[in-house]
Amino acid sequence: MSEISEEQVAHLANLARIALTPQEISSLTTELDQIVDSIAKVQQVATPDVPATSHPVPLANVFRPDVVGETLTIEEALKNAPEQADNRFKVSAILGEEQ
């Protein structure tokens, strides 16, 4: 299997502008090496006759179909609103002047 070196980790950290201690570089080197090894193992068993899957169990849509029903008129929707303006709910501004 391939091995990730501490020099490679340090180089990538430098490119990403991430300051790492020597202990962090050592730890990440071990972790990244294990990840690369795990990916290599998966690639060994992934053959063309095994279909790719995103989930081990087939999923089905559990939503009900959309059905158009009765809707409120503007007047009905706004009748209990504390404030309204121009056929809309009026609410206090919650954002600054940048809007």
N, CA, C and O atoms as a Tinker XYZ file with bonds, in Angstrom:
   396  protein
     1  N      0.837000   -1.180000    0.000000    73     2
     2  CA     0.000000    0.000000    0.000000    64     1     3
     3  C      0.889000    1.254000    0.000000    63     2     4     5
     4  O      2.068000    1.201000    0.351000    81     3
     5  N      0.305000    2.351000   -0.394000    73     3     6
     6  CA     1.083000    3.583000   -0.394000    64     5     7
     7  C      1.176000    4.153000    1.004000    63     6     8     9
     8  O      0.311000    3.923000    1.849000    81     7
     9  N      2.224000    4.887000    1.228000    73     7    10
    10  CA     2.401000    5.499000    2.536000    64     9    11
    11  C      2.415000    7.010000    2.385000    63    10    12    13
    12  O      3.039000    7.555000    1.474000    81    11
    13  N      1.723000    7.670000    3.288000    73    11    14
    14  CA     1.726000    9.121000    3.343000    64    13    15
    15  C      2.889000    9.519000    4.252000    63    14    16    17
    16  O      3.024000    8.990000    5.355000    81    15
    17  N      3.719000   10.439000    3.796000    73    15    18
    18  CA     4.863000   10.851000    4.608000    64    17    19
    19  C      4.532000   12.122000    5.381000    63    18    20    21
    20  O      3.620000   12.871000    5.032000    81    19
    21  N      5.296000   12.334000    6.427000    73    19    22
    22  CA     5.121000   13.553000    7.215000    64    21    23
    23  C      5.444000   14.784000    6.370000    63    22    24    25
    24  O      4.858000   15.848000    6.568000    81    23
    25  N      6.369000   14.637000    5.437000    73    23    26
    26  CA     6.712000   15.746000    4.554000    64    25    27
    27  C      5.524000   16.114000    3.665000    63    26    28    29
    28  O      5.273000   17.293000    3.420000    81    27
    29  N      4.793000   15.102000    3.182000    73    27    30
    30  CA     3.612000   15.375000    2.358000    64    29    31
    31  C      2.532000   16.085000    3.170000    63    30    32    33
    32  O      1.903000   17.027000    2.685000    81    31
    33  N      2.322000   15.641000    4.383000    73    31    34
    34  CA     1.313000   16.273000    5.243000    64    33    35
    35  C      1.716000   17.711000    5.545000    63    34    36    37
    36  O      0.881000   18.614000    5.492000    81    35
    37  N      2.980000   17.930000    5.859000    73    35    38
    38  CA     3.461000   19.278000    6.144000    64    37    39
    39  C      3.319000   20.169000    4.912000    63    38    40    41
    40  O      2.946000   21.336000    5.026000    81    39
    41  N      3.614000   19.618000    3.739000    73    39    42
    42  CA     3.486000   20.375000    2.493000    64    41    43
    43  C      2.025000   20.750000    2.233000    63    42    44    45
    44  O      1.724000   21.895000    1.895000    81    43
    45  N      1.124000   19.786000    2.391000    73    43    46
    46  CA    -0.301000   20.078000    2.189000    64    45    47
    47  C     -0.812000   21.095000    3.197000    63    46    48    49
    48  O     -1.607000   21.969000    2.852000    81    47
    49  N     -0.360000   20.986000    4.440000    73    47    50
    50  CA    -0.766000   21.958000    5.466000    64    49    51
    51  C     -0.275000   23.349000    5.081000    63    50    52    53
    52  O     -0.991000   24.335000    5.255000    81    51
    53  N      0.932000   23.427000    4.564000    73    51    54
    54  CA     1.476000   24.714000    4.130000    64    53    55
    55  C      0.662000   25.284000    2.970000    63    54    56    57
    56  O      0.349000   26.475000    2.957000    81    55
    57  N      0.323000   24.448000    2.006000    73    55    58
    58  CA    -0.486000   24.906000    0.873000    64    57    59
    59  C     -1.857000   25.406000    1.320000    63    58    60    61
    60  O     -2.395000   26.363000    0.764000    81    59
    61  N     -2.414000   24.740000    2.336000    73    59    62
    62  CA    -3.735000   25.115000    2.851000    64    61    63
    63  C     -3.648000   26.222000    3.898000    63    62    64    65
    64  O     -4.665000   26.656000    4.439000    81    63
    65  N     -2.440000   26.671000    4.176000    73    63    66
    66  CA    -2.217000   27.723000    5.178000    64    65    67
    67  C     -2.723000   27.304000    6.557000    63    66    68    69
    68  O     -3.345000   28.085000    7.277000    81    67
    69  N     -2.435000   26.041000    6.903000    73    67    70
    70  CA    -2.819000   25.491000    8.209000    64    69    71
    71  C     -1.549000   25.273000    9.017000    63    70    72    73
    72  O     -0.644000   24.554000    8.592000    81    71
    73  N     -1.492000   25.897000   10.175000    73    71    74
    74  CA    -0.328000   25.720000   11.045000    64    73    75
    75  C     -0.513000   24.453000   11.870000    63    74    76    77
    76  O     -1.471000   24.333000   12.633000    81    75
    77  N      0.404000   23.520000   11.713000    73    75    78
    78  CA     0.342000   22.262000   12.459000    64    77    79
    79  C      1.608000   22.081000   13.287000    63    78    80    81
    80  O      2.711000   22.424000   12.860000    81    79
    81  N      1.419000   21.536000   14.474000    73    79    82
    82  CA     2.569000   21.191000   15.314000    64    81    83
    83  C      3.162000   19.879000   14.799000    63    82    84    85
    84  O      2.498000   19.158000   14.055000    81    83
    85  N      4.380000   19.564000   15.177000    73    83    86
    86  CA     4.958000   18.270000   14.780000    64    85    87
    87  C      4.103000   17.085000   15.237000    63    86    88    89
    88  O      3.997000   16.085000   14.528000    81    87
    89  N      3.497000   17.197000   16.414000    73    87    90
    90  CA     2.635000   16.120000   16.901000    64    89    91
    91  C      1.387000   15.982000   16.016000    63    90    92    93
    92  O      0.954000   14.866000   15.727000    81    91
    93  N      0.815000   17.105000   15.591000    73    91    94
    94  CA    -0.361000   17.053000   14.718000    64    93    95
    95  C     -0.001000   16.470000   13.353000    63    94    96    97
    96  O     -0.771000   15.701000   12.778000    81    95
    97  N      1.164000   16.837000   12.841000    73    95    98
    98  CA     1.615000   16.286000   11.560000    64    97    99
    99  C      1.765000   14.775000   11.671000    63    98   100   101
   100  O      1.336000   14.037000   10.784000    81    99
   101  N      2.365000   14.321000   12.746000    73    99   102
   102  CA     2.555000   12.882000   12.953000    64   101   103
   103  C      1.211000   12.164000   13.049000    63   102   104   105
   104  O      1.011000   11.118000   12.431000    81   103
   105  N      0.302000   12.729000   13.821000    73   103   106
   106  CA    -1.016000   12.117000   13.994000    64   105   107
   107  C     -1.795000   12.080000   12.682000    63   106   108   109
   108  O     -2.392000   11.063000   12.332000    81   107
   109  N     -1.780000   13.204000   11.961000    73   107   110
   110  CA    -2.489000   13.251000   10.679000    64   109   111
   111  C     -1.871000   12.318000    9.650000    63   110   112   113
   112  O     -2.581000   11.740000    8.827000    81   111
   113  N     -0.558000   12.169000    9.690000    73   111   114
   114  CA     0.107000   11.246000    8.768000    64   113   115
   115  C     -0.419000    9.828000    8.974000    63   114   116   117
   116  O     -0.726000    9.130000    8.008000    81   115
   117  N     -0.520000    9.407000   10.225000    73   115   118
   118  CA    -1.043000    8.074000   10.537000    64   117   119
   119  C     -2.493000    7.940000   10.089000    63   118   120   121
   120  O     -2.868000    6.944000    9.472000    81   119
   121  N     -3.305000    8.943000   10.401000    73   119   122
   122  CA    -4.725000    8.883000   10.046000    64   121   123
   123  C     -4.928000    8.864000    8.534000    63   122   124   125
   124  O     -5.717000    8.070000    8.023000    81   123
   125  N     -4.220000    9.736000    7.818000    73   123   126
   126  CA    -4.370000    9.781000    6.364000    64   125   127
   127  C     -3.884000    8.482000    5.717000    63   126   128   129
   128  O     -4.468000    8.019000    4.738000    81   127
   129  N     -2.832000    7.905000    6.256000    73   127   130
   130  CA    -2.333000    6.636000    5.731000    64   129   131
   131  C     -3.385000    5.536000    5.904000    63   130   132   133
   132  O     -3.576000    4.712000    5.010000    81   131
   133  N     -4.062000    5.523000    7.050000    73   131   134
   134  CA    -5.120000    4.539000    7.275000    64   133   135
   135  C     -6.292000    4.759000    6.314000    63   134   136   137
   136  O     -6.884000    3.794000    5.830000    81   135
   137  N     -6.627000    6.012000    6.038000    73   135   138
   138  CA    -7.709000    6.315000    5.104000    64   137   139
   139  C     -7.353000    5.826000    3.707000    63   138   140   141
   140  O     -8.173000    5.198000    3.037000    81   139
   141  N     -6.135000    6.113000    3.268000    73   139   142
   142  CA    -5.691000    5.671000    1.935000    64   141   143
   143  C     -5.711000    4.151000    1.850000    63   142   144   145
   144  O     -6.142000    3.597000    0.839000    81   143
   145  N     -5.253000    3.471000    2.891000    73   143   146
   146  CA    -5.279000    2.005000    2.910000    64   145   147
   147  C     -6.710000    1.473000    2.838000    63   146   148   149
   148  O     -6.974000    0.498000    2.135000    81   147
   149  N     -7.622000    2.102000    3.554000    73   147   150
   150  CA    -9.024000    1.659000    3.531000    64   149   151
   151  C     -9.632000    1.833000    2.151000    63   150   152   153
   152  O    -10.376000    0.969000    1.687000    81   151
   153  N     -9.327000    2.931000    1.497000    73   151   154
   154  CA    -9.835000    3.165000    0.147000    64   153   155
   155  C     -9.267000    2.123000   -0.813000    63   154   156   157
   156  O     -9.979000    1.625000   -1.687000    81   155
   157  N     -8.010000    1.799000   -0.654000    73   155   158
   158  CA    -7.381000    0.788000   -1.515000    64   157   159
   159  C     -8.056000   -0.569000   -1.343000    63   158   160   161
   160  O     -8.254000   -1.293000   -2.319000    81   159
   161  N     -8.409000   -0.917000   -0.104000    73   159   162
   162  CA    -9.093000   -2.194000    0.139000    64   161   163
   163  C    -10.460000   -2.223000   -0.536000    63   162   164   165
   164  O    -10.850000   -3.237000   -1.114000    81   163
   165  N    -11.180000   -1.122000   -0.463000    73   163   166
   166  CA   -12.497000   -1.054000   -1.112000    64   165   167
   167  C    -12.340000   -1.170000   -2.624000    63   166   168   169
   168  O    -13.140000   -1.834000   -3.283000    81   167
   169  N    -11.325000   -0.533000   -3.167000    73   167   170
   170  CA   -11.104000   -0.602000   -4.613000    64   169   171
   171  C    -10.759000   -2.020000   -5.064000    63   170   172   173
   172  O    -11.061000   -2.388000   -6.199000    81   171
   173  N    -10.138000   -2.817000   -4.208000    73   171   174
   174  CA    -9.799000   -4.187000   -4.567000    64   173   175
   175  C    -11.047000   -5.051000   -4.730000    63   174   176   177
   176  O    -11.082000   -5.928000   -5.593000    81   175
   177  N    -12.065000   -4.814000   -3.912000    73   175   178
   178  CA   -13.268000   -5.646000   -3.989000    64   177   179
   179  C    -14.335000   -5.059000   -4.904000    63   178   180   181
   180  O    -15.294000   -5.749000   -5.249000    81   179
   181  N    -14.188000   -3.815000   -5.297000    73   179   182
   182  CA   -15.155000   -3.202000   -6.206000    64   181   183
   183  C    -14.879000   -3.704000   -7.620000    63   182   184   185
   184  O    -13.901000   -3.308000   -8.253000    81   183
   185  N    -15.747000   -4.574000   -8.098000    73   183   186
   186  CA   -15.590000   -5.140000   -9.431000    64   185   187
   187  C    -16.756000   -4.694000  -10.304000    63   186   188   189
   188  O    -17.782000   -4.250000   -9.788000    81   187
   189  N    -16.606000   -4.807000  -11.625000    73   187   190
   190  CA   -17.675000   -4.357000  -12.530000    64   189   191
   191  C    -19.000000   -5.105000  -12.326000    63   190   192   193
   192  O    -20.062000   -4.565000  -12.633000    81   191
   193  N    -18.948000   -6.345000  -11.810000    73   191   194
   194  CA   -20.194000   -7.095000  -11.640000    64   193   195
   195  C    -20.908000   -6.759000  -10.331000    63   194   196   197
   196  O    -21.989000   -7.287000  -10.070000    81   195
   197  N    -20.322000   -5.889000   -9.504000    73   195   198
   198  CA   -20.980000   -5.442000   -8.273000    64   197   199
   199  C    -21.485000   -4.029000   -8.517000    63   198   200   201
   200  O    -20.691000   -3.104000   -8.687000    81   199
   201  N    -22.824000   -3.855000   -8.535000    73   199   202
   202  CA   -23.354000   -2.515000   -8.819000    64   201   203
   203  C    -23.053000   -1.539000   -7.686000    63   202   204   205
   204  O    -23.057000   -1.903000   -6.510000    81   203
   205  N    -22.796000   -0.312000   -8.066000    73   203   206
   206  CA   -22.557000    0.728000   -7.071000    64   205   207
   207  C    -23.872000    1.033000   -6.355000    63   206   208   209
   208  O    -24.930000    1.079000   -6.982000    81   207
   209  N    -23.800000    1.239000   -5.058000    73   207   210
   210  CA   -24.996000    1.560000   -4.282000    64   209   211
   211  C    -24.724000    2.759000   -3.394000    63   210   212   213
   212  O    -23.596000    2.989000   -2.957000    81   211
   213  N    -25.782000    3.518000   -3.137000    73   211   214
   214  CA   -25.642000    4.639000   -2.216000    64   213   215
   215  C    -26.294000    4.314000   -0.886000    63   214   216   217
   216  O    -26.108000    5.026000    0.101000    81   215
   217  N    -27.066000    3.225000   -0.870000    73   215   218
   218  CA   -27.755000    2.833000    0.360000    64   217   219
   219  C    -27.949000    1.320000    0.334000    63   218   220   221
   220  O    -28.299000    0.770000   -0.710000    81   219
   221  N    -27.732000    0.637000    1.451000    73   219   222
   222  CA   -27.817000   -0.820000    1.438000    64   221   223
   223  C    -29.233000   -1.360000    1.284000    63   222   224   225
   224  O    -29.408000   -2.516000    0.898000    81   223
   225  N    -30.233000   -0.559000    1.573000    73   223   226
   226  CA   -31.622000   -0.993000    1.482000    64   225   227
   227  C    -32.329000   -0.095000    0.474000    63   226   228   229
   228  O    -32.178000    1.125000    0.536000    81   227
   229  N    -33.091000   -0.661000   -0.448000    73   227   230
   230  CA   -33.797000    0.191000   -1.411000    64   229   231
   231  C    -34.733000    1.168000   -0.684000    63   230   232   233
   232  O    -35.431000    0.807000    0.264000    81   231
   233  N    -34.720000    2.395000   -1.156000    73   231   234
   234  CA   -35.555000    3.423000   -0.547000    64   233   235
   235  C    -36.765000    3.693000   -1.425000    63   234   236   237
   236  O    -36.695000    3.591000   -2.650000    81   235
   237  N    -37.860000    4.034000   -0.791000    73   235   238
   238  CA   -39.075000    4.392000   -1.528000    64   237   239
   239  C    -39.571000    5.722000   -0.998000    63   238   240   241
   240  O    -39.387000    6.048000    0.175000    81   239
   241  N    -40.199000    6.482000   -1.869000    73   239   242
   242  CA   -40.762000    7.763000   -1.472000    64   241   243
   243  C    -41.935000    7.511000   -0.518000    63   242   244   245
   244  O    -42.860000    6.769000   -0.849000    81   243
   245  N    -41.893000    8.121000    0.648000    73   243   246
   246  CA   -42.957000    7.916000    1.627000    64   245   247
   247  C    -43.905000    9.107000    1.708000    63   246   248   249
   248  O    -44.770000    9.164000    2.583000    81   247
   249  N    -43.738000   10.044000    0.800000    73   247   250
   250  CA   -44.600000   11.221000    0.805000    64   249   251
   251  C    -45.908000   10.938000    0.083000    63   250   252   253
   252  O    -45.963000   10.133000   -0.847000    81   251
   253  N    -46.936000   11.602000    0.521000    73   251   254
   254  CA   -48.219000   11.478000   -0.162000    64   253   255
   255  C    -48.173000   12.309000   -1.445000    63   254   256   257
   256  O    -47.371000   13.238000   -1.543000    81   255
   257  N    -49.001000   12.000000   -2.410000    73   255   258
   258  CA   -49.018000   12.811000   -3.628000    64   257   259
   259  C    -49.575000   14.210000   -3.329000    63   258   260   261
   260  O    -50.437000   14.373000   -2.465000    81   259
   261  N    -49.079000   15.194000   -4.041000    73   259   262
   262  CA   -49.605000   16.546000   -3.895000    64   261   263
   263  C    -51.004000   16.608000   -4.487000    63   262   264   265
   264  O    -51.241000   16.181000   -5.617000    81   263
   265  N    -51.908000   17.142000   -3.711000    73   263   266
   266  CA   -53.279000   17.298000   -4.170000    64   265   267
   267  C    -53.690000   18.745000   -3.906000    63   266   268   269
   268  O    -53.564000   19.246000   -2.789000    81   267
   269  N    -54.172000   19.394000   -4.932000    73   267   270
   270  CA   -54.615000   20.772000   -4.758000    64   269   271
   271  C    -55.910000   20.760000   -3.958000    63   270   272   273
   272  O    -56.864000   20.062000   -4.302000    81   271
   273  N    -55.926000   21.538000   -2.892000    73   271   274
   274  CA   -57.110000   21.618000   -2.045000    64   273   275
   275  C    -57.576000   23.052000   -1.933000    63   274   276   277
   276  O    -57.133000   23.936000   -2.666000    81   275
   277  N    -58.473000   23.252000   -1.002000    73   275   278
   278  CA   -58.963000   24.607000   -0.796000    64   277   279
   279  C    -57.865000   25.456000   -0.168000    63   278   280   281
   280  O    -57.117000   24.989000    0.691000    81   279
   281  N    -57.782000   26.686000   -0.600000    73   279   282
   282  CA   -56.803000   27.612000   -0.044000    64   281   283
   283  C    -57.531000   28.806000    0.545000    63   282   284   285
   284  O    -58.688000   29.072000    0.221000    81   283
   285  N    -56.841000   29.509000    1.402000    73   283   286
   286  CA   -57.409000   30.698000    2.011000    64   285   287
   287  C    -57.368000   31.864000    1.031000    63   286   288   289
   288  O    -56.454000   31.977000    0.214000    81   287
   289  N    -58.359000   32.714000    1.128000    73   287   290
   290  CA   -58.303000   33.966000    0.372000    64   289   291
   291  C    -57.347000   34.890000    1.119000    63   290   292   293
   292  O    -56.989000   34.624000    2.266000    81   291
   293  N    -56.944000   35.956000    0.478000    73   291   294
   294  CA   -56.065000   36.918000    1.137000    64   293   295
   295  C    -56.727000   37.459000    2.398000    63   294   296   297
   296  O    -56.077000   37.600000    3.434000    81   295
   297  N    -58.002000   37.758000    2.309000    73   295   298
   298  CA   -58.725000   38.303000    3.464000    64   297   299
   299  C    -58.765000   37.303000    4.614000    63   298   300   301
   300  O    -58.579000   37.686000    5.769000    81   299
   301  N    -59.004000   36.023000    4.313000    73   299   302
   302  CA   -59.049000   35.000000    5.356000    64   301   303
   303  C    -57.679000   34.818000    6.013000    63   302   304   305
   304  O    -57.581000   34.648000    7.228000    81   303
   305  N    -56.638000   34.855000    5.204000    73   303   306
   306  CA   -55.296000   34.664000    5.734000    64   305   307
   307  C    -54.872000   35.827000    6.632000    63   306   308   309
   308  O    -54.155000   35.631000    7.614000    81   307
   309  N    -55.317000   37.032000    6.290000    73   307   310
   310  CA   -54.875000   38.213000    7.023000    64   309   311
   311  C    -55.824000   38.654000    8.128000    63   310   312   313
   312  O    -55.502000   39.576000    8.877000    81   311
   313  N    -56.991000   38.015000    8.249000    73   311   314
   314  CA   -57.997000   38.536000    9.173000    64   313   315
   315  C    -57.553000   38.567000   10.628000    63   314   316   317
   316  O    -58.032000   39.421000   11.375000    81   315
   317  N    -56.659000   37.679000   11.075000    73   315   318
   318  CA   -56.189000   37.675000   12.456000    64   317   319
   319  C    -54.778000   38.227000   12.605000    63   318   320   321
   320  O    -54.202000   38.168000   13.692000    81   319
   321  N    -54.217000   38.762000   11.526000    73   319   322
   322  CA   -52.861000   39.303000   11.594000    64   321   323
   323  C    -52.852000   40.569000   12.438000    63   322   324   325
   324  O    -53.710000   41.434000   12.262000    81   323
   325  N    -51.886000   40.692000   13.357000    73   323   326
   326  CA   -51.820000   41.906000   14.169000    64   325   327
   327  C    -51.623000   43.152000   13.314000    63   326   328   329
   328  O    -52.176000   44.210000   13.615000    81   327
   329  N    -50.831000   43.026000   12.243000    73   327   330
   330  CA   -50.619000   44.146000   11.324000    64   329   331
   331  C    -50.561000   43.604000    9.901000    63   330   332   333
   332  O    -50.096000   42.490000    9.663000    81   331
   333  N    -51.037000   44.410000    8.967000    73   331   334
   334  CA   -50.971000   44.038000    7.564000    64   333   335
   335  C    -50.814000   45.287000    6.719000    63   334   336   337
   336  O    -51.205000   46.381000    7.125000    81   335
   337  N    -50.242000   45.113000    5.547000    73   335   338
   338  CA   -50.067000   46.227000    4.621000    64   337   339
   339  C    -49.950000   45.662000    3.216000    63   338   340   341
   340  O    -49.231000   44.689000    2.985000    81   339
   341  N    -50.655000   46.273000    2.287000    73   339   342
   342  CA   -50.603000   45.863000    0.875000    64   341   343
   343  C    -50.879000   44.378000    0.690000    63   342   344   345
   344  O    -50.180000   43.700000   -0.062000    81   343
   345  N    -51.902000   43.875000    1.379000    73   343   346
   346  CA   -52.293000   42.459000    1.289000    64   345   347
   347  C    -51.185000   41.496000    1.715000    63   346   348   349
   348  O    -51.073000   40.389000    1.188000    81   347
   349  N    -50.364000   41.936000    2.682000    73   347   350
   350  CA   -49.279000   41.097000    3.194000    64   349   351
   351  C    -49.227000   41.233000    4.709000    63   350   352   353
   352  O    -49.708000   42.216000    5.272000    81   351
   353  N    -48.639000   40.234000    5.364000    73   351   354
   354  CA   -48.379000   40.341000    6.790000    64   353   355
   355  C    -47.317000   41.420000    6.993000    63   354   356   357
   356  O    -46.323000   41.443000    6.267000    81   355
   357  N    -47.503000   42.293000    7.942000    73   355   358
   358  CA   -46.506000   43.301000    8.250000    64   357   359
   359  C    -45.792000   42.856000    9.529000    63   358   360   361
   360  O    -46.426000   42.587000   10.549000    81   359
   361  N    -44.480000   42.785000    9.453000    73   359   362
   362  CA   -43.685000   42.360000   10.599000    64   361   363
   363  C    -42.584000   43.382000   10.842000    63   362   364   365
   364  O    -42.204000   44.137000    9.947000    81   363
   365  N    -42.084000   43.389000   12.066000    73   363   366
   366  CA   -40.981000   44.300000   12.393000    64   365   367
   367  C    -39.717000   43.847000   11.684000    63   366   368   369
   368  O    -39.486000   42.652000   11.502000    81   367
   369  N    -38.910000   44.805000   11.290000    73   367   370
   370  CA   -37.634000   44.489000   10.670000    64   369   371
   371  C    -36.725000   43.816000   11.683000    63   370   372   373
   372  O    -36.619000   44.260000   12.826000    81   371
   373  N    -36.076000   42.754000   11.264000    73   371   374
   374  CA   -35.164000   42.059000   12.173000    64   373   375
   375  C    -33.718000   42.175000   11.700000    63   374   376   377
   376  O    -32.795000   41.756000   12.398000    81   375
   377  N    -33.527000   42.738000   10.526000    73   375   378
   378  CA   -32.180000   42.905000    9.992000    64   377   379
   379  C    -31.835000   44.390000    9.948000    63   378   380   381
   380  O    -32.718000   45.246000   10.007000    81   379
   381  N    -30.578000   44.676000    9.847000    73   379   382
   382  CA   -30.134000   46.063000    9.825000    64   381   383
   383  C    -30.417000   46.747000    8.506000    63   382   384   385
   384  O    -31.183000   46.247000    7.682000    81   383
   385  N    -29.808000   47.866000    8.321000    73   383   386
   386  CA   -30.017000   48.698000    7.146000    64   385   387
   387  C    -29.474000   48.077000    5.857000    63   386   388   389
   388  O    -29.740000   48.587000    4.768000    81   387
   389  N    -28.723000   46.988000    5.968000    73   387   390
   390  CA   -28.108000   46.410000    4.780000    64   389   391
   391  C    -29.110000   45.801000    3.815000    63   390   392   393
   392  O    -28.737000   45.397000    2.714000    81   391
   393  N    -30.347000   45.731000    4.197000    73   391   394
   394  CA   -31.374000   45.147000    3.322000    64   393   395
   395  C    -31.675000   46.010000    2.153000    63   394   396
   396  O    -32.516000   45.657000    1.326000    81   395
